[in-house]
Coordinates of N, CA and C in Angstrom, one line a residue:
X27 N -37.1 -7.5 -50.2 CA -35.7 -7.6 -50.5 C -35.3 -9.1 -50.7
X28 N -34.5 -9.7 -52.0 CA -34.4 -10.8 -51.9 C -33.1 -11.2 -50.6
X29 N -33.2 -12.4 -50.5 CA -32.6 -13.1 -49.2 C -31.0 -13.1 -49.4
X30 N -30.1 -13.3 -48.6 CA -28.9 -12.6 -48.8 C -28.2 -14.0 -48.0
X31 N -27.7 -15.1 -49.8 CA -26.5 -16.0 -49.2 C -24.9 -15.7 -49.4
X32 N -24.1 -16.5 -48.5 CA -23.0 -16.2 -48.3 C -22.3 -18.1 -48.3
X33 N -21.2 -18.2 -49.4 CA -20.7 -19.0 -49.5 C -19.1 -18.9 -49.0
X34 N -18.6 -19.3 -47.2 CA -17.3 -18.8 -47.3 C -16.6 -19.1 -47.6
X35 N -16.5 -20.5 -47.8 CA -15.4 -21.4 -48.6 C -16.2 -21.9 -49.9
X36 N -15.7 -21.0 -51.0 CA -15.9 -22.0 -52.5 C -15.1 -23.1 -52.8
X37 N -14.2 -23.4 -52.4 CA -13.3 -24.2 -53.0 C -13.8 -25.4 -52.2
X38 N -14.3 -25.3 -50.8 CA -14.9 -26.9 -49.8 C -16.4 -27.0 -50.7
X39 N -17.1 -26.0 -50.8 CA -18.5 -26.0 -51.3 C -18.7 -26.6 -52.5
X40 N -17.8 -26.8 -53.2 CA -17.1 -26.9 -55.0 C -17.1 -28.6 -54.5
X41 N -16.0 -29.1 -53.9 CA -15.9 -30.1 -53.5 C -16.8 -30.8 -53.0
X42 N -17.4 -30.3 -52.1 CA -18.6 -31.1 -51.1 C -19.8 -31.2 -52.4
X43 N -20.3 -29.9 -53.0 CA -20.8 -30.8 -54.0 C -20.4 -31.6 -54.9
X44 N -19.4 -31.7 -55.2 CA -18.3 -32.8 -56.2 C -18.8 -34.3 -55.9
X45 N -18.8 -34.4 -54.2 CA -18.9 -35.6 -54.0 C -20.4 -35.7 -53.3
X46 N -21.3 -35.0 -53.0 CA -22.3 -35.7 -53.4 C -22.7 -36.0 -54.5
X47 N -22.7 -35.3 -55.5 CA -23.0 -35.7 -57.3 C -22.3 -37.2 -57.5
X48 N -21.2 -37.2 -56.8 CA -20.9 -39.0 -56.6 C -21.6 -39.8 -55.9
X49 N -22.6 -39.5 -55.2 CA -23.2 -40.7 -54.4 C -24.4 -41.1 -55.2
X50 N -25.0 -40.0 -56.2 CA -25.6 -41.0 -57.2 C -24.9 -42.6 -57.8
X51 N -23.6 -42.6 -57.7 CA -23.3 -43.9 -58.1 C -23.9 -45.3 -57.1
X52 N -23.7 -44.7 -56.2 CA -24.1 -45.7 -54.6 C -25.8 -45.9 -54.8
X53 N -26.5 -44.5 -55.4 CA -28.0 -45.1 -55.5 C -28.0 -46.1 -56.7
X54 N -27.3 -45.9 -57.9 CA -27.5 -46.6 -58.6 C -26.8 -48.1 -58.3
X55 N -26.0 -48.3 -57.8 CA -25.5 -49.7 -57.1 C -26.3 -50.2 -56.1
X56 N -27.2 -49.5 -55.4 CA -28.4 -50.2 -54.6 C -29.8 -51.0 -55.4
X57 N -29.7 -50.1 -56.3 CA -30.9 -49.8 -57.3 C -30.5 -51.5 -57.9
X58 N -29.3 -51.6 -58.1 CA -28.9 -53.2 -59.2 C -28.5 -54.2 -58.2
X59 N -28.2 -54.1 -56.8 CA -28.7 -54.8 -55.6 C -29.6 -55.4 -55.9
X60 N -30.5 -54.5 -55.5 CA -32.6 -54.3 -55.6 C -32.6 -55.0 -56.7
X61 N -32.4 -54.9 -57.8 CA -33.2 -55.4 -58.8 C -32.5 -57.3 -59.4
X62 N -31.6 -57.5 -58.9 CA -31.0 -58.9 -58.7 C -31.5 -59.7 -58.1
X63 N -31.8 -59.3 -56.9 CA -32.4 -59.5 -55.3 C -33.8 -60.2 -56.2
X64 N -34.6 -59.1 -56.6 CA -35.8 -59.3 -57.0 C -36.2 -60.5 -58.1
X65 N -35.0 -60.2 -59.3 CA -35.2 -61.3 -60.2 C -35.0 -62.9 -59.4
X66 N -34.5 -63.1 -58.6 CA -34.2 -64.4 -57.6 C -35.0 -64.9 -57.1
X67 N -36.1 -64.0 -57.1 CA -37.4 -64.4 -56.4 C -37.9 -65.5 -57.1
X68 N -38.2 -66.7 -56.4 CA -39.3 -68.0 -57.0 C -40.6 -67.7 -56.2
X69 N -41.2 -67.9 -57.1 CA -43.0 -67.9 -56.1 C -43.6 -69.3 -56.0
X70 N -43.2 -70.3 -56.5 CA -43.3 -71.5 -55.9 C -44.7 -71.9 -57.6
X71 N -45.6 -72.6 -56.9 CA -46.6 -73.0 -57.4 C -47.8 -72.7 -57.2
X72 N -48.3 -72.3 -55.9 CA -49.2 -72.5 -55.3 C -50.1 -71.4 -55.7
X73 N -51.5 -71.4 -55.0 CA -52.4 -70.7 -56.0 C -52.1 -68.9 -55.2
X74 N -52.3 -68.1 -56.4 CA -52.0 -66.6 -56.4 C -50.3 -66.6 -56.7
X75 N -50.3 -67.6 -57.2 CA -48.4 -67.2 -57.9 C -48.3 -65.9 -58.4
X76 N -49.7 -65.8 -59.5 CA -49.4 -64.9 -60.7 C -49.3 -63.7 -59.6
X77 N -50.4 -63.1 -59.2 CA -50.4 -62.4 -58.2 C -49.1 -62.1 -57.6
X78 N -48.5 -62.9 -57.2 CA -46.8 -62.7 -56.3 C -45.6 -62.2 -57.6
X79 N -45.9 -62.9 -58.5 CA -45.0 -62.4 -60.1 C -45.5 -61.0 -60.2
X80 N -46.8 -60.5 -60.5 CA -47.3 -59.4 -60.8 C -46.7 -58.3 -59.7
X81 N -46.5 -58.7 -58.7 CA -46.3 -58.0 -57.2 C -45.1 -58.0 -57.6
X82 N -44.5 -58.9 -57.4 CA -42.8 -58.5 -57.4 C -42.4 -58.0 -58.6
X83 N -42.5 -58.1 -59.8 CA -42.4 -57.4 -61.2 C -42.7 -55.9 -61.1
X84 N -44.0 -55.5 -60.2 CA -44.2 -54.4 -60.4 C -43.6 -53.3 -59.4
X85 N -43.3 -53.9 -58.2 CA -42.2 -53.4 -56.9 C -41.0 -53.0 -57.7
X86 N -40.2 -53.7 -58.5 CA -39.1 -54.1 -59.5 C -38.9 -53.1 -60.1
X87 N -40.4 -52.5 -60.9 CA -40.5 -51.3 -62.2 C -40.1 -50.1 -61.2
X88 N -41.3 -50.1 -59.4 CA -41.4 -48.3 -59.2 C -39.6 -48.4 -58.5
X89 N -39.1 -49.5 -58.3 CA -37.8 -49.6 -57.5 C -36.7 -48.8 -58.5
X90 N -36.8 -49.6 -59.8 CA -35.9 -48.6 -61.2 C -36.4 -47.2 -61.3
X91 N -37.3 -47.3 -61.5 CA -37.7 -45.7 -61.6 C -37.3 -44.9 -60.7
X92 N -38.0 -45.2 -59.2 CA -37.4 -44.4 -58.3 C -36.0 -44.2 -57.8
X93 N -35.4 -45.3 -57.7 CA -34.0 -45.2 -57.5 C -33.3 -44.1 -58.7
X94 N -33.9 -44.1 -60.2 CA -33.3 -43.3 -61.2 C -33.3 -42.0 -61.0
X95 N -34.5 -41.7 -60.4 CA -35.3 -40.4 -59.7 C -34.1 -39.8 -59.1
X96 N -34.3 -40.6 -57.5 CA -32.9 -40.2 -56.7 C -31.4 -40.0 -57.0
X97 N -31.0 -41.0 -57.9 CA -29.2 -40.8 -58.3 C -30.2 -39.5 -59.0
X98 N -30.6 -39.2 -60.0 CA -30.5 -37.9 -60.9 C -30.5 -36.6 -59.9
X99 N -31.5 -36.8 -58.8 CA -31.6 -35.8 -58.1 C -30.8 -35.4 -57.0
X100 N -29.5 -36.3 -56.8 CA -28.5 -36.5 -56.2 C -27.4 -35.7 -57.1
X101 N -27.4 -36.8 -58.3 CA -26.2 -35.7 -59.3 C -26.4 -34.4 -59.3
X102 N -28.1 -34.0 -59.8 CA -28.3 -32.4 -59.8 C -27.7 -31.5 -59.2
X103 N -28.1 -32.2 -57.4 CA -28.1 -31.6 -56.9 C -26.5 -30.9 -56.3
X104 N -26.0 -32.3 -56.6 CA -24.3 -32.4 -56.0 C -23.8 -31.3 -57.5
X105 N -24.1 -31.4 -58.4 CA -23.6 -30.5 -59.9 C -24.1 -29.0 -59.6
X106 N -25.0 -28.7 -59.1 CA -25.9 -27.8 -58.7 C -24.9 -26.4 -57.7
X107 N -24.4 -27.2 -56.8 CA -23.5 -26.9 -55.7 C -22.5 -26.6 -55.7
X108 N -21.6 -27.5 -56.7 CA -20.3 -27.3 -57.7 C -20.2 -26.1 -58.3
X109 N -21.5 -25.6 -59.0 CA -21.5 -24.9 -59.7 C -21.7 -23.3 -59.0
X110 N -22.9 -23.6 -58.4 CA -23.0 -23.0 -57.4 C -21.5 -21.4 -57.0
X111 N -20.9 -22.3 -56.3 CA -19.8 -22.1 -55.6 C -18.8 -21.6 -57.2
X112 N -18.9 -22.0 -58.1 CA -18.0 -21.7 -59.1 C -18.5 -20.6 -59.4
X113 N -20.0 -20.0 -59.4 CA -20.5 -18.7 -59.9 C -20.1 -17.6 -58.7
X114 N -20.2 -18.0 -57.3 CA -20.0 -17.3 -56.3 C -18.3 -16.8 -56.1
X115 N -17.5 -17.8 -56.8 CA -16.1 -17.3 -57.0 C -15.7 -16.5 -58.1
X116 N -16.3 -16.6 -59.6 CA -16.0 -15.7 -60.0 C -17.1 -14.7 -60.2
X117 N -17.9 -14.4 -59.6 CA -19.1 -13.1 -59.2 C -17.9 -12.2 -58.0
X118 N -17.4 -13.2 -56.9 CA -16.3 -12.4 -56.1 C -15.1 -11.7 -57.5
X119 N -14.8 -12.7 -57.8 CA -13.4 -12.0 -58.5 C -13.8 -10.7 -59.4
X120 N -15.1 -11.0 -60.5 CA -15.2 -9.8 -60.7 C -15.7 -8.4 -60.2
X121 N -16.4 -8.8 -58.8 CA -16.2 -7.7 -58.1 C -15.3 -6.6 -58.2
X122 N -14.8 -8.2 -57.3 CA -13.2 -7.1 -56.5 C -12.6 -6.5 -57.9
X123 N -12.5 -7.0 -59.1 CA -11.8 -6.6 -60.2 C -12.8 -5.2 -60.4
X124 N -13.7 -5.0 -60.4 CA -14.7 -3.9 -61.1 C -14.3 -2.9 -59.7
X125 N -14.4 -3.2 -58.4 CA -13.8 -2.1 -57.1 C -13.0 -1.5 -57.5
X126 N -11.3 -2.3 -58.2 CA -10.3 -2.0 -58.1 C -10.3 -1.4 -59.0
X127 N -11.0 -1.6 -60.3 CA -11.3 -0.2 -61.6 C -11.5 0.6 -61.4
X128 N -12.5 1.1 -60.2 CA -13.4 2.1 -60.1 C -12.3 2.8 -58.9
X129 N -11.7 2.5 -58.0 CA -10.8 2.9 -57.5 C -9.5 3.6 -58.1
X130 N -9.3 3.0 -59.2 CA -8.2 3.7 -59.9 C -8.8 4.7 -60.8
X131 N -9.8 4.4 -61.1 CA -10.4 5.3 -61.7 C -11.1 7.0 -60.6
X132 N -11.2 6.9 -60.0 CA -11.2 7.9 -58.6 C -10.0 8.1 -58.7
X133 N -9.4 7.5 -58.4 CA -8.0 8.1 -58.2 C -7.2 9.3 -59.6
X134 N -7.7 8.5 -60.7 CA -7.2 9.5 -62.2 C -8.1 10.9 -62.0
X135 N -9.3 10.7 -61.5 CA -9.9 12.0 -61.8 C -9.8 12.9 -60.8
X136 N -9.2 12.4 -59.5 CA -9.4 12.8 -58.7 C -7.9 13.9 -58.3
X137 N -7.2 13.3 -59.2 CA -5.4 13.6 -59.2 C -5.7 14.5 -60.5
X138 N -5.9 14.4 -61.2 CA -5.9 15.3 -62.0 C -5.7 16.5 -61.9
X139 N -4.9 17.7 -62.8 CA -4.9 18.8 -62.7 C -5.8 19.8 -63.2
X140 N -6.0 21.0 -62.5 CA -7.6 21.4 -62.8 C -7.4 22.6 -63.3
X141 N -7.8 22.5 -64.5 CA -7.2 23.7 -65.1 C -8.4 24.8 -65.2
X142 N -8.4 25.7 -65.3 CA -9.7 26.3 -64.6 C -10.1 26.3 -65.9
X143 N -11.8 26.7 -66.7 CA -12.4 27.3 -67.6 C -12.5 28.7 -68.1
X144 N -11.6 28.9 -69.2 CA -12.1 30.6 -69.9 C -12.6 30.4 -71.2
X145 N -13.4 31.8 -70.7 CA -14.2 32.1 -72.0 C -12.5 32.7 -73.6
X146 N -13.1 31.8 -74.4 CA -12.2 32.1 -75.6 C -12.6 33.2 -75.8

């Protein structure tokens, strides 16, 4: 049997993902921190410079990448949740709307008058 979730507030769940899908902006403002930080670096003269340029250039590359990784997987996730919660609200609504068919619908056939069957 598949697993059985329950979302009780859509409208907080809607929101709470809203604003983590916002905190991607905060990775990406760390990310241009990081990578300022890094351009500022002097390595001086001395021997294995290149080596320290090559080092810090390439810290620089997995720092963009990965930082991009995380905001996306941040947004996803926070859009993910929003959404989430937006299918769980109206999967409720049309429920209850399809209950309240099927109930009125019992009720027509159920009120109905019964006229008996003869042979013509």
């Amino acid at each position: 049997m598949a697993p059985f979730y329950e979302v009780a507030d859509t409208t907080a769940t809607h929101a709470a993902g809203q604003r983590l899908a916002g905190l991607s902006g905060d990775v990406q403002q760390a990310k241009s921190t990081l990578v300022t930080a890094l351009e500022a670096v002097t390595p001086g003269s001395r021997h294995g410079v290149g080596d320290v340029t090559v080092g810090v250039d390439a810290f620089q590359t997995w720092a963009v990448e990965t930082s991009n990784a995380v905001a996306n997987g941040v947004s996803n996730l926070g859009n993910n949740t929003s959404n989430g919660a937006k299918t769980v609200a109206q999967t409720s609504n049309e429920t209850t709307a399809l209950q309240n068919q099927q109930s009125a619908l019992n009720r027509d056939v159920n009120s109905g008058s019964r006229q008996p069957v003869t042979a013509g």
